[in-house]
Short mmCIF file of C-alpha atoms and ligand atoms in Angstrom, two decimals:
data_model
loop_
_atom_site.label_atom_id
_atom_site.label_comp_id
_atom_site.label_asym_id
_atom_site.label_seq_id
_atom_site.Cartn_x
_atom_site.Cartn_y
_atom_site.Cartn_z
CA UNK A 1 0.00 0.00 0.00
CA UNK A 2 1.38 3.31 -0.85
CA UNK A 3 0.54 6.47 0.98
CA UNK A 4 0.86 10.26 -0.49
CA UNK A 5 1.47 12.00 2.55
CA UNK A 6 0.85 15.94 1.94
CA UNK A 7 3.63 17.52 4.48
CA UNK A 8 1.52 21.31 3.72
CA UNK A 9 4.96 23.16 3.43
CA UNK A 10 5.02 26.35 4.56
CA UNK A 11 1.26 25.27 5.73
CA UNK A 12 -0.01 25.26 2.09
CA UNK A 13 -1.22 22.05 0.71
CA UNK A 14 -0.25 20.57 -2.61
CA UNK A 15 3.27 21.51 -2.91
CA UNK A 16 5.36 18.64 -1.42
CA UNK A 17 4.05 15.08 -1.55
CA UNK A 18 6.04 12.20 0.61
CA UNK A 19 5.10 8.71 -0.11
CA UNK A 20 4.98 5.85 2.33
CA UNK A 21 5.31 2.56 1.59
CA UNK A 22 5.42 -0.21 3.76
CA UNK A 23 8.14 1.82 6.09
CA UNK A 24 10.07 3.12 3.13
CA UNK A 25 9.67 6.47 2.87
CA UNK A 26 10.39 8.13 -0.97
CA UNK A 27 11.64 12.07 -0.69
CA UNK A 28 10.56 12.95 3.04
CA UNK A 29 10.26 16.82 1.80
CA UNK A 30 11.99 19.44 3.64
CA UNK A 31 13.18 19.88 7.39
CA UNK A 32 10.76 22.65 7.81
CA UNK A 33 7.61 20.36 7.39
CA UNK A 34 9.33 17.22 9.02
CA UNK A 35 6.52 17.53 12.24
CA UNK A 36 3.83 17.19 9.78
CA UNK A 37 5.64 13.87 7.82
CA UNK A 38 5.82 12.63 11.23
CA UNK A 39 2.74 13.66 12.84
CA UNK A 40 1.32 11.99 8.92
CA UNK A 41 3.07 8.68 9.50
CA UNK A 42 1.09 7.82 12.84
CA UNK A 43 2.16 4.73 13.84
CA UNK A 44 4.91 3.68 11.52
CA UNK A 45 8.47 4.06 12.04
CA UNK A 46 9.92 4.90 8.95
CA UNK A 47 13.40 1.78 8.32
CA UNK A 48 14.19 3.55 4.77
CA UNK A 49 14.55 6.69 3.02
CA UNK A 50 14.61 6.32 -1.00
CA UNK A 51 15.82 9.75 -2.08
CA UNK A 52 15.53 10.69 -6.13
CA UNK A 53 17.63 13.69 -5.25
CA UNK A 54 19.56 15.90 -2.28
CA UNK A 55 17.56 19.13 -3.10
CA UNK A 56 15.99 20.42 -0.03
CA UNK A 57 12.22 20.32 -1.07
CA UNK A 58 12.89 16.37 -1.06
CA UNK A 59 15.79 15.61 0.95
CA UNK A 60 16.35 18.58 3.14
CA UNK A 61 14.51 16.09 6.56
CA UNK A 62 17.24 13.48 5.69
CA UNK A 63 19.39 14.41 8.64
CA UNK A 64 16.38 15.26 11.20
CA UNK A 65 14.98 12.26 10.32
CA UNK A 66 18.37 9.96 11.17
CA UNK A 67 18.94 11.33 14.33
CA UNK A 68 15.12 10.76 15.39
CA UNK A 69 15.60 7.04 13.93
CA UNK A 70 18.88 5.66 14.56
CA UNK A 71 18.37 2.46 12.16
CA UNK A 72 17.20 4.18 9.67
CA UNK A 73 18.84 3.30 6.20
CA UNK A 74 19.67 6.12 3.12
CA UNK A 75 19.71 5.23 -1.06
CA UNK A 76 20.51 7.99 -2.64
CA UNK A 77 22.85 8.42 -5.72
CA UNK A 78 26.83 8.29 -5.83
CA UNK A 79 27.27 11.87 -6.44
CA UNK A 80 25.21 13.09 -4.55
CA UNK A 81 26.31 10.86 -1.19
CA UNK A 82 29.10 13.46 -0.23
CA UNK A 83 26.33 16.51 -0.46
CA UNK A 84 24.28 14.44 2.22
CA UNK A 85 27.23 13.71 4.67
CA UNK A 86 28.53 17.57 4.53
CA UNK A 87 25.58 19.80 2.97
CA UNK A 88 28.06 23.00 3.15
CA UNK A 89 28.18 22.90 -0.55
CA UNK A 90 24.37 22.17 -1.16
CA UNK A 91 23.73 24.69 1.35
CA UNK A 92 25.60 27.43 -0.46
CA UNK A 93 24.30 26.40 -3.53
CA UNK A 94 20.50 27.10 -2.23
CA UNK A 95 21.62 30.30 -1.06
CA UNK A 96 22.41 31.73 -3.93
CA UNK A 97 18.37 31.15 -4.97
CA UNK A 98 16.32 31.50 -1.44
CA UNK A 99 18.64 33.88 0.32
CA UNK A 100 17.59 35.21 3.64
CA UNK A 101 14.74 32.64 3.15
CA UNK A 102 16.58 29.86 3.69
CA UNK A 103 15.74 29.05 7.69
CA UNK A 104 11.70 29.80 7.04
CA UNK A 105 12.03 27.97 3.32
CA UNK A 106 13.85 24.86 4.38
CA UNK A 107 14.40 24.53 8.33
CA UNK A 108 17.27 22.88 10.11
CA UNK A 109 19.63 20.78 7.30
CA UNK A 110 21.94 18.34 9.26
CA UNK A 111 24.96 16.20 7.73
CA UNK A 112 23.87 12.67 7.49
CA UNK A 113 26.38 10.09 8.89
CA UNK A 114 27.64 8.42 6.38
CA UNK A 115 27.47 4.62 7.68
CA UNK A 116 23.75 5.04 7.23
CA UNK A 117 23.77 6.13 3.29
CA UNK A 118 24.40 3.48 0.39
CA UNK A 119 24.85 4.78 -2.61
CA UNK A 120 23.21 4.21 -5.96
CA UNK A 121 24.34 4.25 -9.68
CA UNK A 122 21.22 3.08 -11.36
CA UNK A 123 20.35 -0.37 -12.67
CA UNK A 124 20.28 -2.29 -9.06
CA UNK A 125 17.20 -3.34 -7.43
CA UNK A 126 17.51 -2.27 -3.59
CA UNK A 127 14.40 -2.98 -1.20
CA UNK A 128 11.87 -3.93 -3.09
CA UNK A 129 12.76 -1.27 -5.95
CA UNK A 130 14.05 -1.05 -9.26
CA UNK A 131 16.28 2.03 -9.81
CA UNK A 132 17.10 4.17 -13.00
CA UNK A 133 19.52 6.63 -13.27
CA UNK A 134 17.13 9.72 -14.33
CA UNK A 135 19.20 12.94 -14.58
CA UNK A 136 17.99 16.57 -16.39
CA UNK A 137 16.59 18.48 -13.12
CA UNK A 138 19.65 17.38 -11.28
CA UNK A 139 22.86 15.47 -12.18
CA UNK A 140 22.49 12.94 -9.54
CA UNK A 141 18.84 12.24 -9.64
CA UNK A 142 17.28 8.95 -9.63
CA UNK A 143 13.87 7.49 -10.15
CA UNK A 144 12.58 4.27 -8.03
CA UNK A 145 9.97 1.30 -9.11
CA UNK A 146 8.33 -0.42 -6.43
CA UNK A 147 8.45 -4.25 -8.62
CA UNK A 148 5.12 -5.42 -6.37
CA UNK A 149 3.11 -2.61 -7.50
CA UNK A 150 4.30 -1.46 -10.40
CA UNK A 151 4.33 2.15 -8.80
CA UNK A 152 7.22 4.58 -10.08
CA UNK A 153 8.34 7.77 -7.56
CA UNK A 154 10.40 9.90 -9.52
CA UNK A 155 10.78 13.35 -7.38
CA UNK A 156 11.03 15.67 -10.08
CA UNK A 157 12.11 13.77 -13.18
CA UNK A 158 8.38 14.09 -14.74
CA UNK A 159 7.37 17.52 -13.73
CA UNK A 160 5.09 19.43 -11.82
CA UNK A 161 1.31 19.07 -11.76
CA UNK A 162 -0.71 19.84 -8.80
CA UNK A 163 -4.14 18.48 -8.76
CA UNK A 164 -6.76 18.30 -10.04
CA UNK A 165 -5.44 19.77 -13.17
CA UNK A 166 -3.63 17.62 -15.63
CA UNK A 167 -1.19 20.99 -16.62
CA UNK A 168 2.25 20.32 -16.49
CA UNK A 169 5.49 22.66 -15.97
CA UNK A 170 9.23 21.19 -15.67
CA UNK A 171 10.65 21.85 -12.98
CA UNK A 172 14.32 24.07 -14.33
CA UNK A 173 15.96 25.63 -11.69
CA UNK A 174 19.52 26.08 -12.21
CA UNK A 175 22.20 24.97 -12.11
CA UNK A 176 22.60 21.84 -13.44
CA UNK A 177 19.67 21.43 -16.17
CA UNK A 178 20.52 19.24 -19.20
CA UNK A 179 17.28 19.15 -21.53
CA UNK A 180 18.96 16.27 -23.48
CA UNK A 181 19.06 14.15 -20.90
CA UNK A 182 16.15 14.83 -19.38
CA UNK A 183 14.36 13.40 -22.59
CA UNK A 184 16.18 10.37 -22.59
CA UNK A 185 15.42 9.88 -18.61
CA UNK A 186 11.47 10.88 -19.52
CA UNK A 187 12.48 7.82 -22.28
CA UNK A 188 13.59 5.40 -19.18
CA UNK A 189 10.48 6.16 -17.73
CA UNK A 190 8.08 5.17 -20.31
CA UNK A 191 10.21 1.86 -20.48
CA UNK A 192 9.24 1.08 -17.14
CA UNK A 193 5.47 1.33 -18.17
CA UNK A 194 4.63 1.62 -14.42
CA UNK A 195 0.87 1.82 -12.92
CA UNK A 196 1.26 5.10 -11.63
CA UNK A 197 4.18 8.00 -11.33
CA UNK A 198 4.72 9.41 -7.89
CA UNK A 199 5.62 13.01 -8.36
CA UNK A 200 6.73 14.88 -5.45
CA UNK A 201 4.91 18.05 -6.72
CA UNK A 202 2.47 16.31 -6.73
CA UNK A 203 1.09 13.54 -6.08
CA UNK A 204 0.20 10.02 -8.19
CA UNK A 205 -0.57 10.08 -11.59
CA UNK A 206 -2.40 7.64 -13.25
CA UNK A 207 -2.79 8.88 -16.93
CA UNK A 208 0.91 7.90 -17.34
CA UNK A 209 1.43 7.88 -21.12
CA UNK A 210 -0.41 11.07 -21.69
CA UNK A 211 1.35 12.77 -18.15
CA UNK A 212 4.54 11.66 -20.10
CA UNK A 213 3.64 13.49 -23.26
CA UNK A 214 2.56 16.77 -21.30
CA UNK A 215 5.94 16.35 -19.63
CA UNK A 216 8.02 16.59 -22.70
CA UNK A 217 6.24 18.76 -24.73
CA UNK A 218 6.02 21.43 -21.19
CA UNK A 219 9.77 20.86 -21.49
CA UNK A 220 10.37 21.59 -25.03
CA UNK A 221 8.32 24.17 -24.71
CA UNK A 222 9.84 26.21 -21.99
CA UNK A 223 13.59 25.42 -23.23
CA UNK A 224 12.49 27.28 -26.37
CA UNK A 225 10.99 30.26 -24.78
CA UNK A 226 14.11 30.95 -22.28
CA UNK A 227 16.29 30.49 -25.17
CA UNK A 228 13.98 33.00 -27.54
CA UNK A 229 12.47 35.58 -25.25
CA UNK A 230 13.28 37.29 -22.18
CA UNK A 231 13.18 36.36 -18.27
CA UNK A 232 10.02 39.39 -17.96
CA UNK A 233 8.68 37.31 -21.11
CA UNK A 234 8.91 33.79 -20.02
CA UNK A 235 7.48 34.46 -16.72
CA UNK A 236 4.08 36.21 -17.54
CA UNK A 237 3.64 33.90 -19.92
CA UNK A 238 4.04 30.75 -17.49
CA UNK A 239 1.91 32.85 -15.42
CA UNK A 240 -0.84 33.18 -17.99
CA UNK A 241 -0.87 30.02 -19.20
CA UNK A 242 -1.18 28.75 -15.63
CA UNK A 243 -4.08 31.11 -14.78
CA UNK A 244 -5.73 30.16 -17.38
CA UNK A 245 -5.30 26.20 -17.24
CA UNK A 246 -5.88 26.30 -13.34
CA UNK A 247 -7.38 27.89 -10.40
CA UNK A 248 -5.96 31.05 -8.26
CA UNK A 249 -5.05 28.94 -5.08
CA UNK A 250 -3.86 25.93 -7.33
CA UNK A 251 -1.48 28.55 -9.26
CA UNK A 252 0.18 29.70 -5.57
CA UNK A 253 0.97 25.75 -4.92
CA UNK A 254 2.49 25.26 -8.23
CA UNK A 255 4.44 28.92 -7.99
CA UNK A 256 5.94 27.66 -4.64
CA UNK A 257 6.59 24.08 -6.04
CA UNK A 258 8.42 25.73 -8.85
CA UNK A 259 9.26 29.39 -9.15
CA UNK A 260 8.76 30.68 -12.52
CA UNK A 261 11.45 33.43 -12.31
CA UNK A 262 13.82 30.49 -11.13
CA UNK A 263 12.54 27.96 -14.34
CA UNK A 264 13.79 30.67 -16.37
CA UNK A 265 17.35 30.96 -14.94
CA UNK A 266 18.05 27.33 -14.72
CA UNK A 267 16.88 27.17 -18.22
CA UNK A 268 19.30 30.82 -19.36
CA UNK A 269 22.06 29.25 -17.44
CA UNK A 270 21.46 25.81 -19.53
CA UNK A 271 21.66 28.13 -22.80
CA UNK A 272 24.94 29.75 -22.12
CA UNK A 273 26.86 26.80 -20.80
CA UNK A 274 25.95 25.32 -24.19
CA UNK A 275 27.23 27.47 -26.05
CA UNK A 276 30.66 27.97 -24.46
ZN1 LIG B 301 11.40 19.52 -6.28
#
């Protein structure tokens, strides 16, 4: 049985979804919202943490969460291990976007010891789950399929669609966006042909061909426009398109899932590395 959990960062739902399954926990969100995951869980004391990738929205509780449960166990990928065990580096890296908002954004980010962490390439099968290396939104990130169900949880690899709306955005913050591979992971994903995709932002998805689809084209899309128009451009026009696909409230959940101003740069920065 899998369980969405909605951790309500910041106190607004539909922005960060943890999943629970069986006591393995995929992306526990940030530290900020780790009293609601827990509070969420009830009962059940979580044994393992599958994380796609270190960014805070999905990994930032990873630390919290080990020194609350000392057995806890850590999969996470090979490069981004180190980032886990001393987040100085990740943590610099998120202040150049959040700034002062870091504390109120993110909460408390501990290092993770490192004898509870195994690290992951892609291509082994690890509790239950098959994994695939699934970079594009992040260098390191991976993407998990539960082999019982079927289910796939892959954080941010196929975008960001808050329900009930079927409108999707991909998620390009800088700096490490590769639109190339990104297709080819979106390509690894279909392969599976899994039941459902997990997204982190949010929640399952059953419509998983068509999701896919939306998901490359959203890509394709928005690569094009920050490589044609202007930051002031790119972002009213996410903004309209958003408006006009969604709802007021739904368009503040996706907005905080994914800052359009930040889509942009990620995507500019993607641009000018390419060409150099
Ligand atoms: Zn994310």
């Amino acid at each position: 049985m899998t369980r969405p959990i909605d951790v309500l960062h910041l106190g607004r739902d539909r922005v960060i979804c943890a999943y629970e399954i069986d006591g393995v926990i995929v992306d526990p969100g940030p530290a900020s919202s780790v009293d609601t995951l827990i509070d969420r869980l009830g009962p059940v004391e979580p044994r393992v943490l599958l994380l796609t990738h270190i960014h805070l929205d999905h990994a930032g509780a990873t630390g919290v969460l080990c020194k609350r449960y000392p057995k806890l166990k850590v999969y996470v990928h090979e490069v981004g291990a180190p980032h886990l065990i001393d987040p100085s580096k990740l943590l610099k890296s998120a202040g150049r976007l959040y700034g002062d908002d870091m504390w109120e954004l993110w909460g408390e980010v501990r290092p993770v010891p490192e004898d509870r962490i195994t690290a992951l390439s892609g291509g082994e099968t690890v509790e239950g789950f098959r994994v695939a290396y699934t970079p594009g939104h992040a260098s390191h990130h991976v993407s998990y399929l539960h082999e019982a169900t079927g289910d796939a949880y892959v954080g941010d690899a196929a975008g960001v669609r808050i329900p009930p709306y079927a409108w999707t955005v991909a998620p390009t913050p800088p700096p490490e966006i590769d639109v190339e591979a990104w297709l080819d992971s979106l390509h690894t994903l279909a392969c599976w042909n899994p039941q459902t995709l997990g997204l982190t932002h949010f929640g399952q998805v059953t419509q998983v061909t068509d999701h896919l689809h939306r998901m490359r084209m959203a890509l394709v899309e928005q690569a094009e426009r920050a490589r044609h128009k202007d930051e002031e451009t790119f972002i009213a026009r996410m903004e309209q398109e958003l408006f006009k696909a969604t709802d007021p409230a739904t368009v503040e959940s996706f907005e905080q899932a994914a800052p359009p101003n930040q889509l942009y740069m990620g995507l500019e920065r993607y641009w000018r590395k390419k060409a150099e």
